[in-house]
mmCIF file with all atom_site columns, C-alpha atoms in Angstrom:
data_model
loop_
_atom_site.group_PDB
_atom_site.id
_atom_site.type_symbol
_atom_site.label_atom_id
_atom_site.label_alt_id
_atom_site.label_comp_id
_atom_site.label_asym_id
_atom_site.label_entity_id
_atom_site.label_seq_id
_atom_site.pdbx_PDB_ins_code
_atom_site.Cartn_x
_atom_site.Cartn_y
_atom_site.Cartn_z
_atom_site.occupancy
_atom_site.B_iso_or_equiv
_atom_site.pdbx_formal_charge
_atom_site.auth_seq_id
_atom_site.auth_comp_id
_atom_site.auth_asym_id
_atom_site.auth_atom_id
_atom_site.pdbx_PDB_model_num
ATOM 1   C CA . UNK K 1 1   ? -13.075 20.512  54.685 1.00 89.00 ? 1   UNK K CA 1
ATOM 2   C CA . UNK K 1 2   ? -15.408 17.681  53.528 1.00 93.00 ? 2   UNK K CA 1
ATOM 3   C CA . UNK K 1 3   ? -17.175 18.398  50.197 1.00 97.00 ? 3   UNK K CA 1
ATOM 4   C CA . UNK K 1 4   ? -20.188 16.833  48.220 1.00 97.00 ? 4   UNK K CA 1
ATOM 5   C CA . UNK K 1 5   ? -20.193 15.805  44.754 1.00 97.00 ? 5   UNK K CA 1
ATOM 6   C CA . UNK K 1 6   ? -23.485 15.412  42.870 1.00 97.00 ? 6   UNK K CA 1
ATOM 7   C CA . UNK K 1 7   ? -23.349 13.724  39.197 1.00 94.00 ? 7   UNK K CA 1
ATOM 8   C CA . UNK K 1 8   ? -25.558 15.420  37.394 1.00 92.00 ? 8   UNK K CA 1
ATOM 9   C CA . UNK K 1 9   ? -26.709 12.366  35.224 1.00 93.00 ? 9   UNK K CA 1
ATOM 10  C CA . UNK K 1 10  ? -28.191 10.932  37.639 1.00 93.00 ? 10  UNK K CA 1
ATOM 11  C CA . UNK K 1 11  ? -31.660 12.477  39.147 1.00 94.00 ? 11  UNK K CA 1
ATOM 12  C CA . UNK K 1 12  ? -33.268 11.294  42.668 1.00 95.00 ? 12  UNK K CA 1
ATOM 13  C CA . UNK K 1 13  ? -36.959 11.284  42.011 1.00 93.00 ? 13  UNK K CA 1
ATOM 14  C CA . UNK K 1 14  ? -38.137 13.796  43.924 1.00 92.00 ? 14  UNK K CA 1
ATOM 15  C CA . UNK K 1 15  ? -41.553 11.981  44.472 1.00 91.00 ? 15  UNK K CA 1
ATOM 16  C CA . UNK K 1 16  ? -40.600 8.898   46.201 1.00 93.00 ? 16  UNK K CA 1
ATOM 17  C CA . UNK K 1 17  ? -38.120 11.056  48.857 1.00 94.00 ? 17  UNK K CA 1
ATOM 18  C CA . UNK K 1 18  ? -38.020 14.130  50.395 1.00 94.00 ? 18  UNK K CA 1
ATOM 19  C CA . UNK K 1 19  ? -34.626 15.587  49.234 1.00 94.00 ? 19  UNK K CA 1
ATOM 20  C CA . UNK K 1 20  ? -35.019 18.254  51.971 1.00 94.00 ? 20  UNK K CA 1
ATOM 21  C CA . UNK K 1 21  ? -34.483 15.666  54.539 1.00 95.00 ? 21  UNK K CA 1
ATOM 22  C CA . UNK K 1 22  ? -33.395 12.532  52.994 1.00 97.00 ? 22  UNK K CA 1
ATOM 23  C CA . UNK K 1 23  ? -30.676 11.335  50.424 1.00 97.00 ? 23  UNK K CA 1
ATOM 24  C CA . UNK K 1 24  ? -27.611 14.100  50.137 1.00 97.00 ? 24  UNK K CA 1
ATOM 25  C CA . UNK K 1 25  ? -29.271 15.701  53.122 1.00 97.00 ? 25  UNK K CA 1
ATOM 26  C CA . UNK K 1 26  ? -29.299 12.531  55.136 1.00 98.00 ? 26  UNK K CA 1
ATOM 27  C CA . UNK K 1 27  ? -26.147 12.231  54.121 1.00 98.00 ? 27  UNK K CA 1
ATOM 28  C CA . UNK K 1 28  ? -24.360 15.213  55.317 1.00 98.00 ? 28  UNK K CA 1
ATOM 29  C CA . UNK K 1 29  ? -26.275 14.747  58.828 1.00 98.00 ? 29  UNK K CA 1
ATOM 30  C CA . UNK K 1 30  ? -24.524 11.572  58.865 1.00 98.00 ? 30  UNK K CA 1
ATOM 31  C CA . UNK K 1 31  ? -21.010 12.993  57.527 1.00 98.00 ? 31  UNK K CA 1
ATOM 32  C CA . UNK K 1 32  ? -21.240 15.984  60.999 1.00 97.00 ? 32  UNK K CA 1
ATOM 33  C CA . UNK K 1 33  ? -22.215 12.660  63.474 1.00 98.00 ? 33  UNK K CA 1
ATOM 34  C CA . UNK K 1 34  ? -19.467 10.403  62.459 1.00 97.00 ? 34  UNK K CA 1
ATOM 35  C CA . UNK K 1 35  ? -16.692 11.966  59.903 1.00 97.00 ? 35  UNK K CA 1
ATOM 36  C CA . UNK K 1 36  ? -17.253 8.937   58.022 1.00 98.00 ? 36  UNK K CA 1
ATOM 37  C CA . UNK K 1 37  ? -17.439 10.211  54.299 1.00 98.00 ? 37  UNK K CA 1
ATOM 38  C CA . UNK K 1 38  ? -20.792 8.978   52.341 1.00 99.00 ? 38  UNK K CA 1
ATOM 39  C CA . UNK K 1 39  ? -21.019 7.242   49.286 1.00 98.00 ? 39  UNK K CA 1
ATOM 40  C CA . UNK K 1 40  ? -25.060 6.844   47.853 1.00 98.00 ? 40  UNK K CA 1
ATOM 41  C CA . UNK K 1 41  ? -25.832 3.589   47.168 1.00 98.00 ? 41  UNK K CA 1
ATOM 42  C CA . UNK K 1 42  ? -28.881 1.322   45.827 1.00 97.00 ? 42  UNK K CA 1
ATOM 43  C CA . UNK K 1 43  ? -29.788 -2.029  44.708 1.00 97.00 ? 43  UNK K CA 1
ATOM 44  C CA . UNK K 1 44  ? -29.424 -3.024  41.072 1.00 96.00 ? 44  UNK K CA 1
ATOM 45  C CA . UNK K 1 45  ? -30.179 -6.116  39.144 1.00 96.00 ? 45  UNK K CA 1
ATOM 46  C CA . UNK K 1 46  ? -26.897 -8.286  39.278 1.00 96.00 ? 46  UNK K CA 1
ATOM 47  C CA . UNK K 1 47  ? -26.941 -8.408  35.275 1.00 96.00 ? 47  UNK K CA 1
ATOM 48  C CA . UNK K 1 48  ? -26.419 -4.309  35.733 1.00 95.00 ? 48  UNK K CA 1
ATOM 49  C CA . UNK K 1 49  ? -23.550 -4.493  37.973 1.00 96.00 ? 49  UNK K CA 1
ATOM 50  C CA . UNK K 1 50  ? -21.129 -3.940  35.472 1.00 95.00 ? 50  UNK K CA 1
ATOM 51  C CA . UNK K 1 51  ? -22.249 -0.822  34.698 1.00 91.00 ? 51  UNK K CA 1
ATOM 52  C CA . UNK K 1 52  ? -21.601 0.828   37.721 1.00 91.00 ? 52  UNK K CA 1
ATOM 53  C CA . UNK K 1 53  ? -19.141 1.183   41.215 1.00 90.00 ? 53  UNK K CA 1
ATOM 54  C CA . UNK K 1 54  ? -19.766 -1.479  43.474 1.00 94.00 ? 54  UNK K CA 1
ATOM 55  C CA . UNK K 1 55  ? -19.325 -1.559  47.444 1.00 96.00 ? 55  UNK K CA 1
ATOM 56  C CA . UNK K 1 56  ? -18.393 -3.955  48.981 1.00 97.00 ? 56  UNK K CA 1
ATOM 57  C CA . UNK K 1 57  ? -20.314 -3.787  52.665 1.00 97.00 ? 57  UNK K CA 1
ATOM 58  C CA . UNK K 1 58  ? -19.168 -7.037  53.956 1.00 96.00 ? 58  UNK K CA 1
ATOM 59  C CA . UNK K 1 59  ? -22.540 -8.855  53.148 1.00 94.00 ? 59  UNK K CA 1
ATOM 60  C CA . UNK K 1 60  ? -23.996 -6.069  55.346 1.00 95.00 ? 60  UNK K CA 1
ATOM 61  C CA . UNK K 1 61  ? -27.732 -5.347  54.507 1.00 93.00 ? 61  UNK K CA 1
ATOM 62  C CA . UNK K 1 62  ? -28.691 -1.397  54.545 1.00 97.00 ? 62  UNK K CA 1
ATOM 63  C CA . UNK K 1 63  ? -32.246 -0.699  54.606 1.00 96.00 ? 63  UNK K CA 1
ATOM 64  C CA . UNK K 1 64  ? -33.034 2.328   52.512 1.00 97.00 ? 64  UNK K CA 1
ATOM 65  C CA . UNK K 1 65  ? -31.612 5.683   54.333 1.00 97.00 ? 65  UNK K CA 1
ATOM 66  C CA . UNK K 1 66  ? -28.947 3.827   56.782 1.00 97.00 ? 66  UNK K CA 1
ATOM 67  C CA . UNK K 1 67  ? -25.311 3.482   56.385 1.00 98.00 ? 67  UNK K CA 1
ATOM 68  C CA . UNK K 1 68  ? -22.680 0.404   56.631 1.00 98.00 ? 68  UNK K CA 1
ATOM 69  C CA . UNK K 1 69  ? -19.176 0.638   56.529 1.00 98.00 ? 69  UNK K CA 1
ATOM 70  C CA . UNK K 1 70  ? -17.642 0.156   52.832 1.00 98.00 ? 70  UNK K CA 1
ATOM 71  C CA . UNK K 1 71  ? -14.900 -2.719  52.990 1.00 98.00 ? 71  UNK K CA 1
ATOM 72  C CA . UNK K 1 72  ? -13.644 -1.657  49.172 1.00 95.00 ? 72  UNK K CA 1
ATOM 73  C CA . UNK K 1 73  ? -15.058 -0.366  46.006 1.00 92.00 ? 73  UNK K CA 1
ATOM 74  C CA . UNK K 1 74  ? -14.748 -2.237  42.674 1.00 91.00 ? 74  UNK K CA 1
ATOM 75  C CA . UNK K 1 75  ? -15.671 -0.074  39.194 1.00 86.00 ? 75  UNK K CA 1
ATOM 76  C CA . UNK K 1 76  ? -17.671 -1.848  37.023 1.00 90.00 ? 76  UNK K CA 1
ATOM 77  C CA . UNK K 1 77  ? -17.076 -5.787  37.523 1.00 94.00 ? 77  UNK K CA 1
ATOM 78  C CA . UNK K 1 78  ? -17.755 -8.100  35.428 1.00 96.00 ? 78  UNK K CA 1
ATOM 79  C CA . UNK K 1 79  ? -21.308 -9.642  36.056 1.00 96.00 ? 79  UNK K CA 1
ATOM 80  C CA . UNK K 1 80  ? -20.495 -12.788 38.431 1.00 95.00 ? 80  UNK K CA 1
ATOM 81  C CA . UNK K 1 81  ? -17.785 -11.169 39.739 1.00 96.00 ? 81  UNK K CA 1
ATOM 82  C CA . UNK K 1 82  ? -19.084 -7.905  41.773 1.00 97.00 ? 82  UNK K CA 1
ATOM 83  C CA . UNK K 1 83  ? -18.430 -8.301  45.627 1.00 96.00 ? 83  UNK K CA 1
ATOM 84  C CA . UNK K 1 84  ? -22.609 -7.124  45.958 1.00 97.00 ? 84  UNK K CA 1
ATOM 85  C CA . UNK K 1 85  ? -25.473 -5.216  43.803 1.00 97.00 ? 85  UNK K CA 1
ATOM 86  C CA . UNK K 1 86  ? -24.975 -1.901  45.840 1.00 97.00 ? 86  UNK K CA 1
ATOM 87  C CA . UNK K 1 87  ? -24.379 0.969   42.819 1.00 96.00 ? 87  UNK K CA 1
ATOM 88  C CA . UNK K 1 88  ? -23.198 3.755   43.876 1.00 95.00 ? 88  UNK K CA 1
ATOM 89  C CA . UNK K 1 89  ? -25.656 6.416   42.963 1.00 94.00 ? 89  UNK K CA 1
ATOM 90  C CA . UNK K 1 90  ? -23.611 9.372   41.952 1.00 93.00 ? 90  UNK K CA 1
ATOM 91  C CA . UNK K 1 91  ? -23.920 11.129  45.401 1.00 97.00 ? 91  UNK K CA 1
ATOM 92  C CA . UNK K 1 92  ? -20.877 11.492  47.790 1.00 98.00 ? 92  UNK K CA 1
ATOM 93  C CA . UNK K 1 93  ? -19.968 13.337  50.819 1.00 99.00 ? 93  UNK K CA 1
ATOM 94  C CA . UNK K 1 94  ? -15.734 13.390  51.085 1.00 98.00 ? 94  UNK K CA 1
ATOM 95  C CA . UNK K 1 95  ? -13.407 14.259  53.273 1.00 97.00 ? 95  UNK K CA 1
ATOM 96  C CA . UNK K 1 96  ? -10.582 16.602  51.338 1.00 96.00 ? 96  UNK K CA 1
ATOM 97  C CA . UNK K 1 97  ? -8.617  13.533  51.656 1.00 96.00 ? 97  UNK K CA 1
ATOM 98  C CA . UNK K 1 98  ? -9.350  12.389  48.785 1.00 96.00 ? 98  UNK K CA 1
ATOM 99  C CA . UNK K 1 99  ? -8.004  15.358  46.724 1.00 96.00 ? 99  UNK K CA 1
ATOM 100 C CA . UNK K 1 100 ? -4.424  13.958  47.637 1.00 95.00 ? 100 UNK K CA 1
ATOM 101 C CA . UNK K 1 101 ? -5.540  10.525  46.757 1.00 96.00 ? 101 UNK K CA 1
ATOM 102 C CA . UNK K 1 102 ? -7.121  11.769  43.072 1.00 94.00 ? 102 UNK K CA 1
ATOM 103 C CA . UNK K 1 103 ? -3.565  13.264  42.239 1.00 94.00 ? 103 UNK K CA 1
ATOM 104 C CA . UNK K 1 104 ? -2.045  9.615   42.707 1.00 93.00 ? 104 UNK K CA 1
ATOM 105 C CA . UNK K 1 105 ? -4.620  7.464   41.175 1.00 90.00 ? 105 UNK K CA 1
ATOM 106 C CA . UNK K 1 106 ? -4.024  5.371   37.785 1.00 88.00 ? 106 UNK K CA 1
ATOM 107 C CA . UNK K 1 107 ? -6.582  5.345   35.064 1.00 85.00 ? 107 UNK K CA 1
ATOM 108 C CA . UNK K 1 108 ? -8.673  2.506   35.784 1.00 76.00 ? 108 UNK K CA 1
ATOM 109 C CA . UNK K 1 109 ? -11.950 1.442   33.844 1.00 70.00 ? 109 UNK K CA 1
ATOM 110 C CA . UNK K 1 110 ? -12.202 3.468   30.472 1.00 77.00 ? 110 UNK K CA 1
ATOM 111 C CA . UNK K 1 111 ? -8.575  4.633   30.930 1.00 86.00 ? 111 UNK K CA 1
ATOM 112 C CA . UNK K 1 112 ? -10.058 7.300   33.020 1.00 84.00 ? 112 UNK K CA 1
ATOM 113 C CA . UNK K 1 113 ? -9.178  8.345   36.649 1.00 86.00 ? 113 UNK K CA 1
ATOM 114 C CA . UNK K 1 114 ? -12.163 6.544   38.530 1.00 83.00 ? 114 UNK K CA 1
ATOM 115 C CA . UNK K 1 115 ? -13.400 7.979   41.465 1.00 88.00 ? 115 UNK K CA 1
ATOM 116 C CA . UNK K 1 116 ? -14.338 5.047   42.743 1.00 84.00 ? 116 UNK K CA 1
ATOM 117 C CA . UNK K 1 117 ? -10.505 4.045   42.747 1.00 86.00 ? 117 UNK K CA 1
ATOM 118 C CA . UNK K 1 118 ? -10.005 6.661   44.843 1.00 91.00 ? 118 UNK K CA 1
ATOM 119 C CA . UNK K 1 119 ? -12.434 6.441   47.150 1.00 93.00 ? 119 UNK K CA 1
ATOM 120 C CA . UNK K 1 120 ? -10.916 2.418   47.704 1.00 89.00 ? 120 UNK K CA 1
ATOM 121 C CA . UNK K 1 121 ? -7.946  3.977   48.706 1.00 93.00 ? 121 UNK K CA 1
ATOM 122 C CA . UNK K 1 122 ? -9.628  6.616   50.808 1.00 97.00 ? 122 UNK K CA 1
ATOM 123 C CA . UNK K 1 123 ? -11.146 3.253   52.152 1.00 97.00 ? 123 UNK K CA 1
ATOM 124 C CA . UNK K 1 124 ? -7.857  2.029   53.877 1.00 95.00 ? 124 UNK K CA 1
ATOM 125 C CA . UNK K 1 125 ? -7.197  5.416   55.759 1.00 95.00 ? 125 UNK K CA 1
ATOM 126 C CA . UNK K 1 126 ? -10.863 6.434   57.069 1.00 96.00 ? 126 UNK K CA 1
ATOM 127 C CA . UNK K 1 127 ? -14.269 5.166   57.271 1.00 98.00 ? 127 UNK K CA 1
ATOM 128 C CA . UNK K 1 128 ? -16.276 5.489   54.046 1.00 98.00 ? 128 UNK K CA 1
ATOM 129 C CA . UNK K 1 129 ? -20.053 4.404   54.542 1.00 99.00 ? 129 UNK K CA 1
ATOM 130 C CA . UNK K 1 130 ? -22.375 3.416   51.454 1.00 98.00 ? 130 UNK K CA 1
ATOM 131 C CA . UNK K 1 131 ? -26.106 5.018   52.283 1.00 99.00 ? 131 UNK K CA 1
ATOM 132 C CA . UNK K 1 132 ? -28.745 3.433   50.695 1.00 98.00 ? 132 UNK K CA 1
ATOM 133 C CA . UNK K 1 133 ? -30.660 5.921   49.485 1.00 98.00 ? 133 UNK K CA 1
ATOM 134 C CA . UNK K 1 134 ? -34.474 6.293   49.910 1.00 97.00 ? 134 UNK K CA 1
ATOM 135 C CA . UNK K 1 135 ? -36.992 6.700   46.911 1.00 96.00 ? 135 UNK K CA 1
ATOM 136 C CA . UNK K 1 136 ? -36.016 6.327   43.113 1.00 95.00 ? 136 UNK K CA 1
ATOM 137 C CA . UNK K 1 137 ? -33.329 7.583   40.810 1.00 94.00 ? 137 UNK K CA 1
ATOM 138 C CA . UNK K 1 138 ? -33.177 7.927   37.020 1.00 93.00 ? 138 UNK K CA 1
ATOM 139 C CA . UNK K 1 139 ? -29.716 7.626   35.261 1.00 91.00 ? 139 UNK K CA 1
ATOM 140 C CA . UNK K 1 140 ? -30.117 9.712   32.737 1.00 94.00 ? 140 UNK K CA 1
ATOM 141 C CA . UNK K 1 141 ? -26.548 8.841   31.370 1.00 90.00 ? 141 UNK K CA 1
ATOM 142 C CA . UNK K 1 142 ? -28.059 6.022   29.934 1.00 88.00 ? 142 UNK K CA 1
ATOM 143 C CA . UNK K 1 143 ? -30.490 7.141   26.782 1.00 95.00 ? 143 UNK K CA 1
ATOM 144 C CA . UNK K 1 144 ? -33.447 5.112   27.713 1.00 95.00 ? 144 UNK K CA 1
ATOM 145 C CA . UNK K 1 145 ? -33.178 6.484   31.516 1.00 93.00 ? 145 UNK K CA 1
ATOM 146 C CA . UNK K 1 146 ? -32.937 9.581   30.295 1.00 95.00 ? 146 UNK K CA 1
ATOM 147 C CA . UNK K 1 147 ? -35.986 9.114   27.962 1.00 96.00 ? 147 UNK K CA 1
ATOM 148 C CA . UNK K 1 148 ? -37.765 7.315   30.571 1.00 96.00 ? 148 UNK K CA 1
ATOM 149 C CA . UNK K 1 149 ? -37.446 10.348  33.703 1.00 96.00 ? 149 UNK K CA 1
ATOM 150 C CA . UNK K 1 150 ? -38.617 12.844  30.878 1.00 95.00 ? 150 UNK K CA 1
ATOM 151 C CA . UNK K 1 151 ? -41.669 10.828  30.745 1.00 96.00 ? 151 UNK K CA 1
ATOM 152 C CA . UNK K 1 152 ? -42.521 10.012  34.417 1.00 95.00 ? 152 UNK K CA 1
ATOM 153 C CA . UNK K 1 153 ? -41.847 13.609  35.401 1.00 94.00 ? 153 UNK K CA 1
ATOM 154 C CA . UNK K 1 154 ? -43.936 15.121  32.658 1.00 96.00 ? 154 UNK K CA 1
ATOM 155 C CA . UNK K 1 155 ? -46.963 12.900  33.335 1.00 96.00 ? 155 UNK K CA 1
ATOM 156 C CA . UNK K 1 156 ? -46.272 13.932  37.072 1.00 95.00 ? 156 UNK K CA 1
ATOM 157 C CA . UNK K 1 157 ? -46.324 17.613  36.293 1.00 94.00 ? 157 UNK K CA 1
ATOM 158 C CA . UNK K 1 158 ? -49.066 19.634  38.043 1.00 95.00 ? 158 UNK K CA 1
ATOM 159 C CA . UNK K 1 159 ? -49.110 22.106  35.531 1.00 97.00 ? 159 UNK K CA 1
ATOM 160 C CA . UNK K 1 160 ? -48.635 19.891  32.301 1.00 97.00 ? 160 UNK K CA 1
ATOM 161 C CA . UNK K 1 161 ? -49.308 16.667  33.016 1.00 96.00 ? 161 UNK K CA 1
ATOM 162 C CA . UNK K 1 162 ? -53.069 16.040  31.963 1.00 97.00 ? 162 UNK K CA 1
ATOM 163 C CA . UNK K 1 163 ? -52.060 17.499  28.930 1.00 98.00 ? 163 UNK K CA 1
ATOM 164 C CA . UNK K 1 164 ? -48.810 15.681  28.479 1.00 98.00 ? 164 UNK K CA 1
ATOM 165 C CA . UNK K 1 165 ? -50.527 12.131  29.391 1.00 98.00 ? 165 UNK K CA 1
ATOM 166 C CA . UNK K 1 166 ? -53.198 13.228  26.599 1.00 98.00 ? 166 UNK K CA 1
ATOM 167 C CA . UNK K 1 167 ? -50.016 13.444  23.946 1.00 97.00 ? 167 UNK K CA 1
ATOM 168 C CA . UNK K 1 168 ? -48.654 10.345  24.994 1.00 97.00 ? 168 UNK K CA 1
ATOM 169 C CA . UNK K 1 169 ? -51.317 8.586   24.595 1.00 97.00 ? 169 UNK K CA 1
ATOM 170 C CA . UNK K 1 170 ? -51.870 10.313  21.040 1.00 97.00 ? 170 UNK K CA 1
ATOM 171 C CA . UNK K 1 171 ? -48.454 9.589   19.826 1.00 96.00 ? 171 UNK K CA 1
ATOM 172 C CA . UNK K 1 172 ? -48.669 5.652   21.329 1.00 96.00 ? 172 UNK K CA 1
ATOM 173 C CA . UNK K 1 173 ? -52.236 5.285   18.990 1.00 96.00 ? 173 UNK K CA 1
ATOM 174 C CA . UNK K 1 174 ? -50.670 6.572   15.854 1.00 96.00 ? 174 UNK K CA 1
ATOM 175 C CA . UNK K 1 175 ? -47.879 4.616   16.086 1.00 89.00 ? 175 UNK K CA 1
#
């Protein structure tokens, strides 16, 4: 039975998309059409690319909320060496295959199992896709992404965010 996985530090914005119907929801639409499993994907900065998993689409060019077939997955490359700037986002949809596959993967990056080595190997017995998400995401494993979602949501708020603008800016002229 295919499965998602959602990493909870990283958040889609949920005013640039409509996760109802686009992202992980996309996603699984596109899992039941083609039983190709899903890996979320978007665009970084190529001096960032070492920070994250990398697919490899061949060159291919996604426009935000399509899918390309994944060729391989690389874990945090060095910067000049990544195959593209596609990040993978911290959404997946799997086939179970990849439980077998988890059990017989090395530590990679950080001495960890990496779940992006897995997914590589997944790569040579199915189709895995990269989607290209639609709207923005915050990592929020990373301190100032973290610090920097609290913010935009806040001044977003219906509710509270008048009033939280209002201490911003009261903090920013004291300091």
């Amino acid at each position: 039975n295919p499965f998602a996985v959602v990493l909870p530090d990283v958040v889609l914005d949920e005013y640039t998309a409509n996760q109802k119907t686009e992202n992980l929801a996309a996603m699984i639409a596109r899992y039941k059409a083609t039983f190709a499993s899903q890996i979320m994907v978007a665009p970084v900065p190529e001096c960032d690319v070492n920070k994250y998993g990398i697919a490899d689409c061949n060159g291919v060019e996604i426009t935000p909320g399509d899918s390309a077939k994944i060729k391989r997955m690389v874990e945090k490359p060095a910067v000049g060496e990544a195959p593209s700037n596609l990040a993978v986002v911290g959404r997946y949809v799997l086939s179970e295959k990849i439980w077998r596959l988890l059990a017989k993967t090395p530590a990679g990056a950080g001495d960890e199992i990496q779940l992006t080595d897995a997914i590589d190997m997944l790569i040579e017995q199915d189709t895995v896709e990269a989607f290209n998400m639609t709207g923005k995401s915050h990592d929020c494993g990373d301190k100032l992404g973290y610090m920097n979602a609290f913010v935009e949501y806040g001044l977003r708020d219906a509710k509270l965010g008048a009033d939280f603008k209002k201490s911003v800016e009261k903090i920013l002229l004291e300091q």
